[in-house]
Amino acid sequence: MGMVEAEPVDLLKPYVKKIVIQSADNVETYKVLPDTSLVMGFQYKGSISIIESNQTHKLAGNGITGFMDRYRVFANAAETKSILVYFTEAGAYNFFSFPLDELFNKSISL
């Protein structure tokens, strides 16, 4: 899996911690550790699934993952390419009109 990290433009720095372009040529399963960022993801090729209780659930092509208190297991299809936007701890609050705690330990479609 390849990753390229980009710094946000100055205007977005109070809200966005980093932007990551991720690509995977092969099917891969990986753990994502808890973090202090909400992450908005856009798959522009391929797909990503989440594995919970030994069941695989395909995620929408565009979604957001909330704050987590445990690791989560994700799997991507071959030839998956994504853009991930990592918000600062308080940055996402400025873009969404619902309480962000509703996203706790969830990944939902945009």
Short mmCIF file of C-alpha atoms in Angstrom, two decimals:
data_model
loop_
_atom_site.label_atom_id
_atom_site.label_comp_id
_atom_site.label_asym_id
_atom_site.label_seq_id
_atom_site.Cartn_x
_atom_site.Cartn_y
_atom_site.Cartn_z
CA MET A 1 0.00 0.00 0.00
CA GLY A 2 1.37 3.36 -0.94
CA MET A 3 0.66 6.66 0.78
CA VAL A 4 1.51 10.22 -0.10
CA GLU A 5 0.87 12.84 2.57
CA ALA A 6 0.08 16.43 1.62
CA GLU A 7 -0.09 19.47 3.84
CA PRO A 8 -3.33 21.44 3.53
CA VAL A 9 -3.27 24.97 2.16
CA ASP A 10 -2.99 27.72 4.78
CA LEU A 11 -6.72 28.51 4.66
CA LEU A 12 -7.58 24.91 5.71
CA LYS A 13 -4.84 24.39 8.34
CA PRO A 14 -7.08 25.33 11.30
CA TYR A 15 -9.48 22.57 10.21
CA VAL A 16 -7.48 19.94 8.36
CA LYS A 17 -4.46 18.18 9.85
CA LYS A 18 -3.37 16.39 6.68
CA ILE A 19 -4.52 14.96 3.38
CA VAL A 20 -3.40 11.48 2.36
CA ILE A 21 -3.56 9.92 -1.07
CA GLN A 22 -3.58 6.16 -0.60
CA SER A 23 -3.28 3.48 -3.26
CA ALA A 24 -3.25 -0.28 -3.06
CA ASP A 25 -2.51 -2.54 -6.02
CA ASN A 26 -3.50 -5.75 -4.22
CA VAL A 27 -6.22 -6.87 -1.83
CA GLU A 28 -5.03 -5.93 1.66
CA THR A 29 -6.38 -6.10 5.21
CA TYR A 30 -5.07 -3.63 7.76
CA LYS A 31 -5.73 -2.25 11.23
CA VAL A 32 -6.36 1.43 11.89
CA LEU A 33 -5.50 2.54 15.41
CA PRO A 34 -7.60 5.03 17.39
CA ASP A 35 -6.81 8.66 16.62
CA THR A 36 -8.01 12.12 17.58
CA SER A 37 -9.10 12.91 14.02
CA LEU A 38 -12.31 12.40 12.14
CA VAL A 39 -11.38 11.10 8.70
CA MET A 40 -13.33 11.76 5.53
CA GLY A 41 -12.54 9.34 2.71
CA PHE A 42 -13.19 9.37 -1.01
CA GLN A 43 -12.53 6.21 -3.04
CA TYR A 44 -12.08 7.23 -6.65
CA LYS A 45 -11.22 3.69 -7.68
CA GLY A 46 -11.98 0.35 -6.04
CA SER A 47 -13.64 -0.11 -2.66
CA ILE A 48 -12.99 -0.45 1.06
CA SER A 49 -14.75 -2.71 3.55
CA ILE A 50 -14.76 -2.89 7.32
CA ILE A 51 -14.43 -6.22 9.13
CA GLU A 52 -16.39 -6.50 12.38
CA SER A 53 -17.21 -9.70 14.28
CA ASN A 54 -15.79 -11.77 11.41
CA GLN A 55 -18.21 -10.14 8.95
CA THR A 56 -17.18 -7.90 6.07
CA HIS A 57 -19.28 -4.82 5.28
CA LYS A 58 -18.54 -2.79 2.16
CA LEU A 59 -18.34 0.94 2.87
CA ALA A 60 -19.76 3.65 0.65
CA GLY A 61 -17.33 5.20 -1.83
CA ASN A 62 -17.45 8.46 0.13
CA GLY A 63 -17.76 8.50 3.88
CA ILE A 64 -16.53 9.67 7.24
CA THR A 65 -15.13 7.74 10.17
CA GLY A 66 -15.60 9.24 13.62
CA PHE A 67 -13.45 9.20 16.72
CA MET A 68 -12.57 5.67 17.79
CA ASP A 69 -11.66 4.15 21.13
CA ARG A 70 -10.39 0.87 19.65
CA TYR A 71 -8.68 -0.27 16.50
CA ARG A 72 -10.72 -1.21 13.45
CA VAL A 73 -9.94 -3.64 10.66
CA PHE A 74 -10.38 -2.51 7.08
CA ALA A 75 -9.85 -4.33 3.78
CA ASN A 76 -9.46 -2.85 0.34
CA ALA A 77 -10.15 -4.36 -3.05
CA ALA A 78 -7.35 -4.59 -5.58
CA GLU A 79 -6.58 -1.35 -7.39
CA THR A 80 -8.17 0.85 -4.72
CA LYS A 81 -7.29 4.53 -4.66
CA SER A 82 -8.48 6.94 -1.98
CA ILE A 83 -8.14 10.49 -0.76
CA LEU A 84 -8.32 10.80 3.04
CA VAL A 85 -8.89 14.10 4.81
CA TYR A 86 -7.80 14.08 8.48
CA PHE A 87 -9.51 16.87 10.40
CA THR A 88 -7.93 18.63 13.36
CA GLU A 89 -9.44 17.75 16.72
CA ALA A 90 -12.02 20.56 16.46
CA GLY A 91 -11.90 21.24 12.72
CA ALA A 92 -14.73 18.97 11.57
CA TYR A 93 -17.15 20.84 13.82
CA ASN A 94 -17.07 23.74 11.33
CA PHE A 95 -18.20 21.57 8.40
CA PHE A 96 -20.99 19.42 9.80
CA SER A 97 -24.35 20.46 11.28
CA PHE A 98 -24.91 17.43 13.53
CA PRO A 99 -23.28 16.44 16.84
CA LEU A 100 -20.01 14.73 15.95
CA ASP A 101 -20.28 12.33 18.88
CA GLU A 102 -22.92 10.55 16.79
CA LEU A 103 -20.00 9.28 14.69
CA PHE A 104 -18.21 7.68 17.65
CA ASN A 105 -16.77 4.32 16.50
CA LYS A 106 -18.73 4.54 13.23
CA SER A 107 -18.04 4.83 9.53
CA ILE A 108 -20.95 6.29 7.61
CA SER A 109 -21.73 7.34 4.07
CA LEU A 110 -21.62 10.99 3.16
#
